[in-house]
Amino acid sequence: MSTIEITILDWFTGLFSLITVIIASIIGLIMILRYKKYKLKVLLLMGLAQIFIISPWWASSGSWILYVITGVPFNPTQYIFFTSWLVPFAGITMGWAISLLKAKEYQNVLIIIFSVIGVIAEVLLITFLIIDPSIHGYFISPFDVEFRGFLRYYLLFMILFIGTTGILIAIDSLKSSEPEIKLKGKFLIIAFISWTVGAIADAAVPTNFISLFIVRALLISSSIELYIGYIQPKWIKKVFIKE
């Protein structure tokens, strides 16, 4: 199997994807572990959602790791599979979170609805992938794919759904009279706006060194802002909450 030549931009695209995934996953795991301590289900859901919503970048980072080890990146089937297979779970966890916080009386019904939508999406994604991976998209570089058809519109829908759901959760916190909860709402709004803008820009803006840095910075900052919003380290409280 011959080694595929890549450009410096390709190299940094994969590397920055890996950095983004590592930071987001660590923060997601921290939130999950905090759930074990505080028994707040929203921490578990948002921690899982944090890991799931960054999953589309697993493909780029995983392909980069494989290239570094073997000299050959993912093939189209592998790349598109790792991009898409966890996205439905992001919708389920975010839907569960919003139902828990804003529509608890309809929680079971909403969870079933979000789960059914997720299962249907997963079946369609995998079916089209088996039939012909090019239905979902094509490579524009070894670590970047131009999505099309069902997958493109599904990913766009999920970006808007996750961003909107996250902002609604944040707005609910802003209504509180408690300074700590209000601070959480501010950071959550910044986090979900950063993530939504970064995710859309990653798909819509042609990749160059400037756009790559800005987009990955937005995605990484959204993870940090989500962490600050939910975990609120003591030094953050001292800086932003005036006694």
mmCIF file of C-alpha atoms in Angstrom:
data_model
loop_
_atom_site.group_PDB
_atom_site.id
_atom_site.type_symbol
_atom_site.label_atom_id
_atom_site.label_comp_id
_atom_site.label_asym_id
_atom_site.label_seq_id
_atom_site.Cartn_x
_atom_site.Cartn_y
_atom_site.Cartn_z
ATOM 1 C CA MET A 1 0.000 0.000 0.000
ATOM 2 C CA SER A 2 1.596 3.267 -1.155
ATOM 3 C CA THR A 3 1.933 6.312 1.069
ATOM 4 C CA ILE A 4 -0.321 9.260 0.211
ATOM 5 C CA GLU A 5 1.360 12.648 -0.012
ATOM 6 C CA ILE A 6 -0.254 15.462 1.963
ATOM 7 C CA THR A 7 0.263 19.220 2.150
ATOM 8 C CA ILE A 8 1.225 21.233 5.229
ATOM 9 C CA LEU A 9 -2.371 22.524 5.370
ATOM 10 C CA ASP A 10 -3.670 18.933 5.313
ATOM 11 C CA TRP A 11 -1.291 18.053 8.149
ATOM 12 C CA PHE A 12 -2.489 20.913 10.349
ATOM 13 C CA THR A 13 -6.140 20.204 9.490
ATOM 14 C CA GLY A 14 -5.809 16.715 10.942
ATOM 15 C CA LEU A 15 -3.674 17.831 13.888
ATOM 16 C CA PHE A 16 -6.049 20.635 14.896
ATOM 17 C CA SER A 17 -8.975 18.211 14.628
ATOM 18 C CA LEU A 18 -7.187 15.872 17.035
ATOM 19 C CA ILE A 19 -6.509 18.696 19.503
ATOM 20 C CA THR A 20 -10.155 19.793 19.290
ATOM 21 C CA VAL A 21 -11.451 16.265 19.903
ATOM 22 C CA ILE A 22 -9.094 15.630 22.837
ATOM 23 C CA ILE A 23 -9.987 18.869 24.647
ATOM 24 C CA ALA A 24 -13.731 18.450 24.068
ATOM 25 C CA SER A 25 -13.697 14.790 25.127
ATOM 26 C CA ILE A 26 -11.732 15.509 28.313
ATOM 27 C CA ILE A 27 -14.193 18.243 29.273
ATOM 28 C CA GLY A 28 -17.120 15.942 28.503
ATOM 29 C CA LEU A 29 -15.626 13.222 30.711
ATOM 30 C CA ILE A 30 -15.029 15.705 33.544
ATOM 31 C CA MET A 31 -18.699 16.674 33.416
ATOM 32 C CA ILE A 32 -19.755 13.005 33.460
ATOM 33 C CA LEU A 33 -17.539 12.381 36.498
ATOM 34 C CA ARG A 34 -19.045 15.418 38.234
ATOM 35 C CA TYR A 35 -22.458 13.814 37.728
ATOM 36 C CA LYS A 36 -21.274 10.883 39.857
ATOM 37 C CA LYS A 37 -20.404 13.366 42.609
ATOM 38 C CA TYR A 38 -23.402 15.728 42.467
ATOM 39 C CA LYS A 39 -26.056 13.382 40.991
ATOM 40 C CA LEU A 40 -27.291 16.087 38.610
ATOM 41 C CA LYS A 41 -28.623 14.334 35.517
ATOM 42 C CA VAL A 42 -28.129 17.438 33.390
ATOM 43 C CA LEU A 43 -24.354 17.161 33.991
ATOM 44 C CA LEU A 44 -24.400 13.598 32.670
ATOM 45 C CA LEU A 45 -26.472 14.554 29.628
ATOM 46 C CA MET A 46 -24.407 17.621 28.760
ATOM 47 C CA GLY A 47 -21.170 15.691 29.284
ATOM 48 C CA LEU A 48 -22.348 12.996 26.876
ATOM 49 C CA ALA A 49 -23.648 15.621 24.458
ATOM 50 C CA GLN A 50 -20.262 17.356 24.550
ATOM 51 C CA ILE A 51 -18.587 14.127 23.411
ATOM 52 C CA PHE A 52 -21.237 13.350 20.799
ATOM 53 C CA ILE A 53 -21.388 16.817 19.210
ATOM 54 C CA ILE A 54 -17.642 16.808 18.622
ATOM 55 C CA SER A 55 -17.814 13.329 17.030
ATOM 56 C CA PRO A 56 -17.879 14.621 13.406
ATOM 57 C CA TRP A 57 -14.263 15.672 13.950
ATOM 58 C CA TRP A 58 -13.281 12.161 15.059
ATOM 59 C CA ALA A 59 -12.968 11.199 11.400
ATOM 60 C CA SER A 60 -10.432 13.892 10.575
ATOM 61 C CA SER A 61 -8.390 13.288 13.734
ATOM 62 C CA GLY A 62 -8.579 9.490 13.448
ATOM 63 C CA SER A 63 -7.587 9.628 9.796
ATOM 64 C CA TRP A 64 -4.624 11.837 10.718
ATOM 65 C CA ILE A 65 -3.476 9.372 13.403
ATOM 66 C CA LEU A 66 -3.776 6.481 10.942
ATOM 67 C CA TYR A 67 -1.775 8.442 8.379
ATOM 68 C CA VAL A 68 0.986 9.211 10.884
ATOM 69 C CA ILE A 69 1.237 5.500 11.777
ATOM 70 C CA THR A 70 0.738 3.850 8.369
ATOM 71 C CA GLY A 71 1.109 6.574 5.758
ATOM 72 C CA VAL A 72 -2.480 5.980 4.585
ATOM 73 C CA PRO A 73 -5.580 7.862 5.870
ATOM 74 C CA PHE A 74 -9.160 6.575 6.149
ATOM 75 C CA ASN A 75 -10.945 5.493 2.998
ATOM 76 C CA PRO A 76 -14.285 7.231 2.184
ATOM 77 C CA THR A 77 -16.421 4.604 3.958
ATOM 78 C CA GLN A 78 -14.368 4.776 7.160
ATOM 79 C CA TYR A 79 -14.202 8.574 7.127
ATOM 80 C CA ILE A 80 -17.918 9.150 6.618
ATOM 81 C CA PHE A 81 -18.837 6.461 9.162
ATOM 82 C CA PHE A 82 -16.730 8.032 11.912
ATOM 83 C CA THR A 83 -18.084 11.467 10.965
ATOM 84 C CA SER A 84 -21.729 10.579 11.270
ATOM 85 C CA TRP A 85 -22.476 7.530 13.408
ATOM 86 C CA LEU A 86 -22.612 9.298 16.793
ATOM 87 C CA VAL A 87 -24.397 12.454 15.617
ATOM 88 C CA PRO A 88 -27.915 11.043 16.241
ATOM 89 C CA PHE A 89 -26.928 10.392 19.859
ATOM 90 C CA ALA A 90 -26.066 14.091 20.213
ATOM 91 C CA GLY A 91 -29.630 14.911 19.210
ATOM 92 C CA ILE A 92 -31.040 12.394 21.687
ATOM 93 C CA THR A 93 -28.988 13.664 24.647
ATOM 94 C CA MET A 94 -29.668 17.336 23.868
ATOM 95 C CA GLY A 95 -33.371 16.594 23.434
ATOM 96 C CA TRP A 96 -33.370 14.716 26.727
ATOM 97 C CA ALA A 97 -31.641 17.650 28.444
ATOM 98 C CA ILE A 98 -34.107 20.240 27.156
ATOM 99 C CA SER A 99 -37.062 18.041 28.137
ATOM 100 C CA LEU A 100 -35.594 17.600 31.621
ATOM 101 C CA LEU A 101 -35.175 21.331 32.136
ATOM 102 C CA LYS A 102 -38.132 22.860 30.285
ATOM 103 C CA ALA A 103 -40.785 20.183 29.672
ATOM 104 C CA LYS A 104 -40.461 17.619 32.433
ATOM 105 C CA GLU A 105 -44.112 16.561 32.230
ATOM 106 C CA TYR A 106 -43.568 15.496 28.611
ATOM 107 C CA GLN A 107 -40.090 14.089 29.181
ATOM 108 C CA ASN A 108 -40.826 10.431 28.371
ATOM 109 C CA VAL A 109 -42.752 11.311 25.209
ATOM 110 C CA LEU A 110 -40.020 13.669 24.004
ATOM 111 C CA ILE A 111 -37.275 11.135 24.724
ATOM 112 C CA ILE A 112 -39.160 8.553 22.633
ATOM 113 C CA ILE A 113 -39.610 11.056 19.786
ATOM 114 C CA PHE A 114 -35.939 12.086 19.793
ATOM 115 C CA SER A 115 -34.872 8.431 20.000
ATOM 116 C CA VAL A 116 -37.074 7.414 17.053
ATOM 117 C CA ILE A 117 -35.702 10.293 14.973
ATOM 118 C CA GLY A 118 -32.170 9.260 15.958
ATOM 119 C CA VAL A 119 -32.730 5.604 15.011
ATOM 120 C CA ILE A 120 -34.256 6.540 11.636
ATOM 121 C CA ALA A 121 -31.352 8.879 10.909
ATOM 122 C CA GLU A 122 -28.813 6.213 11.911
ATOM 123 C CA VAL A 123 -30.450 3.611 9.650
ATOM 124 C CA LEU A 124 -30.497 6.007 6.687
ATOM 125 C CA LEU A 125 -26.896 7.087 7.265
ATOM 126 C CA ILE A 126 -25.590 3.517 7.386
ATOM 127 C CA THR A 127 -27.810 2.307 4.514
ATOM 128 C CA PHE A 128 -26.606 5.029 2.152
ATOM 129 C CA LEU A 129 -23.047 4.419 3.306
ATOM 130 C CA ILE A 130 -23.293 0.718 2.418
ATOM 131 C CA ILE A 131 -24.914 1.426 -0.961
ATOM 132 C CA ASP A 132 -22.388 4.053 -2.026
ATOM 133 C CA PRO A 133 -20.273 6.298 0.262
ATOM 134 C CA SER A 134 -20.189 9.008 -2.421
ATOM 135 C CA ILE A 135 -23.908 9.591 -1.764
ATOM 136 C CA HIS A 136 -22.813 11.246 1.470
ATOM 137 C CA GLY A 137 -19.795 13.157 0.147
ATOM 138 C CA TYR A 138 -16.334 13.142 -1.376
ATOM 139 C CA PHE A 139 -12.785 13.972 -0.295
ATOM 140 C CA ILE A 140 -11.455 17.470 -0.919
ATOM 141 C CA SER A 141 -8.307 16.588 1.049
ATOM 142 C CA PRO A 142 -7.155 13.475 2.950
ATOM 143 C CA PHE A 143 -8.593 14.906 6.180
ATOM 144 C CA ASP A 144 -11.605 16.839 4.899
ATOM 145 C CA VAL A 145 -14.808 15.836 3.108
ATOM 146 C CA GLU A 146 -17.373 17.867 1.187
ATOM 147 C CA PHE A 147 -20.694 16.490 2.392
ATOM 148 C CA ARG A 148 -23.753 16.314 0.158
ATOM 149 C CA GLY A 149 -27.236 14.868 -0.072
ATOM 150 C CA PHE A 150 -28.941 13.554 3.047
ATOM 151 C CA LEU A 151 -25.853 13.774 5.277
ATOM 152 C CA ARG A 152 -25.230 17.449 4.468
ATOM 153 C CA TYR A 153 -28.772 18.501 5.352
ATOM 154 C CA TYR A 154 -28.919 16.214 8.358
ATOM 155 C CA LEU A 155 -25.695 17.646 9.792
ATOM 156 C CA LEU A 156 -26.951 21.196 9.175
ATOM 157 C CA PHE A 157 -30.239 20.352 10.905
ATOM 158 C CA MET A 158 -28.374 18.867 13.875
ATOM 159 C CA ILE A 159 -26.071 21.890 14.166
ATOM 160 C CA LEU A 160 -29.059 24.241 14.280
ATOM 161 C CA PHE A 161 -31.012 21.949 16.623
ATOM 162 C CA ILE A 162 -28.130 21.558 19.080
ATOM 163 C CA GLY A 163 -27.290 25.263 18.955
ATOM 164 C CA THR A 164 -30.919 26.310 19.479
ATOM 165 C CA THR A 165 -31.481 23.765 22.251
ATOM 166 C CA GLY A 166 -28.327 24.855 24.050
ATOM 167 C CA ILE A 167 -29.274 28.529 23.850
ATOM 168 C CA LEU A 168 -32.770 27.776 25.206
ATOM 169 C CA ILE A 169 -31.186 25.987 28.166
ATOM 170 C CA ALA A 170 -28.890 28.988 28.694
ATOM 171 C CA ILE A 171 -31.747 31.502 28.534
ATOM 172 C CA ASP A 172 -33.546 29.546 31.244
ATOM 173 C CA SER A 173 -30.493 30.025 33.495
ATOM 174 C CA LEU A 174 -30.336 33.754 32.737
ATOM 175 C CA LYS A 175 -33.802 34.203 34.241
ATOM 176 C CA SER A 176 -32.560 33.110 37.664
ATOM 177 C CA SER A 177 -31.925 35.626 40.434
ATOM 178 C CA GLU A 178 -28.973 33.527 41.652
ATOM 179 C CA PRO A 179 -25.661 35.049 40.434
ATOM 180 C CA GLU A 180 -24.019 31.642 39.886
ATOM 181 C CA ILE A 181 -26.892 30.316 37.774
ATOM 182 C CA LYS A 182 -27.055 33.550 35.791
ATOM 183 C CA LEU A 183 -23.298 33.333 35.173
ATOM 184 C CA LYS A 184 -23.802 29.775 33.945
ATOM 185 C CA GLY A 185 -26.375 31.026 31.451
ATOM 186 C CA LYS A 186 -24.000 33.661 30.075
ATOM 187 C CA PHE A 187 -21.207 31.165 29.474
ATOM 188 C CA LEU A 188 -23.599 28.610 27.974
ATOM 189 C CA ILE A 189 -24.913 31.139 25.466
ATOM 190 C CA ILE A 190 -21.349 32.011 24.458
ATOM 191 C CA ALA A 191 -20.489 28.291 24.269
ATOM 192 C CA PHE A 192 -23.352 27.294 21.994
ATOM 193 C CA ILE A 193 -22.998 30.339 19.758
ATOM 194 C CA SER A 194 -19.258 29.616 19.430
ATOM 195 C CA TRP A 195 -19.934 25.962 18.610
ATOM 196 C CA THR A 196 -22.717 26.701 16.108
ATOM 197 C CA VAL A 197 -20.721 29.355 14.257
ATOM 198 C CA GLY A 198 -17.604 27.159 14.294
ATOM 199 C CA ALA A 199 -19.441 24.067 13.050
ATOM 200 C CA ILE A 200 -21.185 25.914 10.202
ATOM 201 C CA ALA A 201 -17.997 27.746 9.230
ATOM 202 C CA ASP A 202 -16.056 24.479 9.213
ATOM 203 C CA ALA A 203 -18.415 23.147 6.553
ATOM 204 C CA ALA A 204 -19.052 26.341 4.590
ATOM 205 C CA VAL A 205 -15.760 28.273 4.572
ATOM 206 C CA PRO A 206 -12.902 27.099 2.308
ATOM 207 C CA THR A 207 -10.027 25.780 4.411
ATOM 208 C CA ASN A 208 -6.853 27.852 4.643
ATOM 209 C CA PHE A 209 -4.521 28.496 7.555
ATOM 210 C CA ILE A 210 -6.512 31.496 8.807
ATOM 211 C CA SER A 211 -9.953 29.875 8.588
ATOM 212 C CA LEU A 212 -8.594 26.641 10.070
ATOM 213 C CA PHE A 213 -7.209 28.458 13.112
ATOM 214 C CA ILE A 214 -10.359 30.547 13.658
ATOM 215 C CA VAL A 215 -12.772 27.620 13.277
ATOM 216 C CA ARG A 216 -10.823 25.289 15.552
ATOM 217 C CA ALA A 217 -10.391 28.101 18.097
ATOM 218 C CA LEU A 218 -14.176 28.578 18.141
ATOM 219 C CA LEU A 219 -14.787 24.855 18.640
ATOM 220 C CA ILE A 220 -12.185 24.555 21.397
ATOM 221 C CA SER A 221 -13.405 27.712 23.134
ATOM 222 C CA SER A 222 -16.984 26.391 23.086
ATOM 223 C CA SER A 223 -15.858 23.331 25.058
ATOM 224 C CA ILE A 224 -14.037 25.483 27.602
ATOM 225 C CA GLU A 225 -17.024 27.833 27.913
ATOM 226 C CA LEU A 226 -19.362 24.877 28.449
ATOM 227 C CA TYR A 227 -17.036 23.608 31.184
ATOM 228 C CA ILE A 228 -16.934 27.016 32.866
ATOM 229 C CA GLY A 229 -20.714 27.320 32.643
ATOM 230 C CA TYR A 230 -21.464 24.009 34.319
ATOM 231 C CA ILE A 231 -18.440 23.453 36.577
ATOM 232 C CA GLN A 232 -17.658 27.092 37.471
ATOM 233 C CA PRO A 233 -14.166 26.915 38.984
ATOM 234 C CA LYS A 234 -13.715 29.079 42.081
ATOM 235 C CA TRP A 235 -11.461 31.581 40.338
ATOM 236 C CA ILE A 236 -14.140 32.155 37.691
ATOM 237 C CA LYS A 237 -16.673 32.976 40.404
ATOM 238 C CA LYS A 238 -14.234 35.407 42.028
ATOM 239 C CA VAL A 239 -13.652 37.208 38.732
ATOM 240 C CA PHE A 240 -17.247 37.434 37.484
ATOM 241 C CA ILE A 241 -19.429 37.414 40.600
ATOM 242 C CA LYS A 242 -19.228 40.559 42.676
ATOM 243 C CA GLU A 243 -20.217 40.204 46.320
#
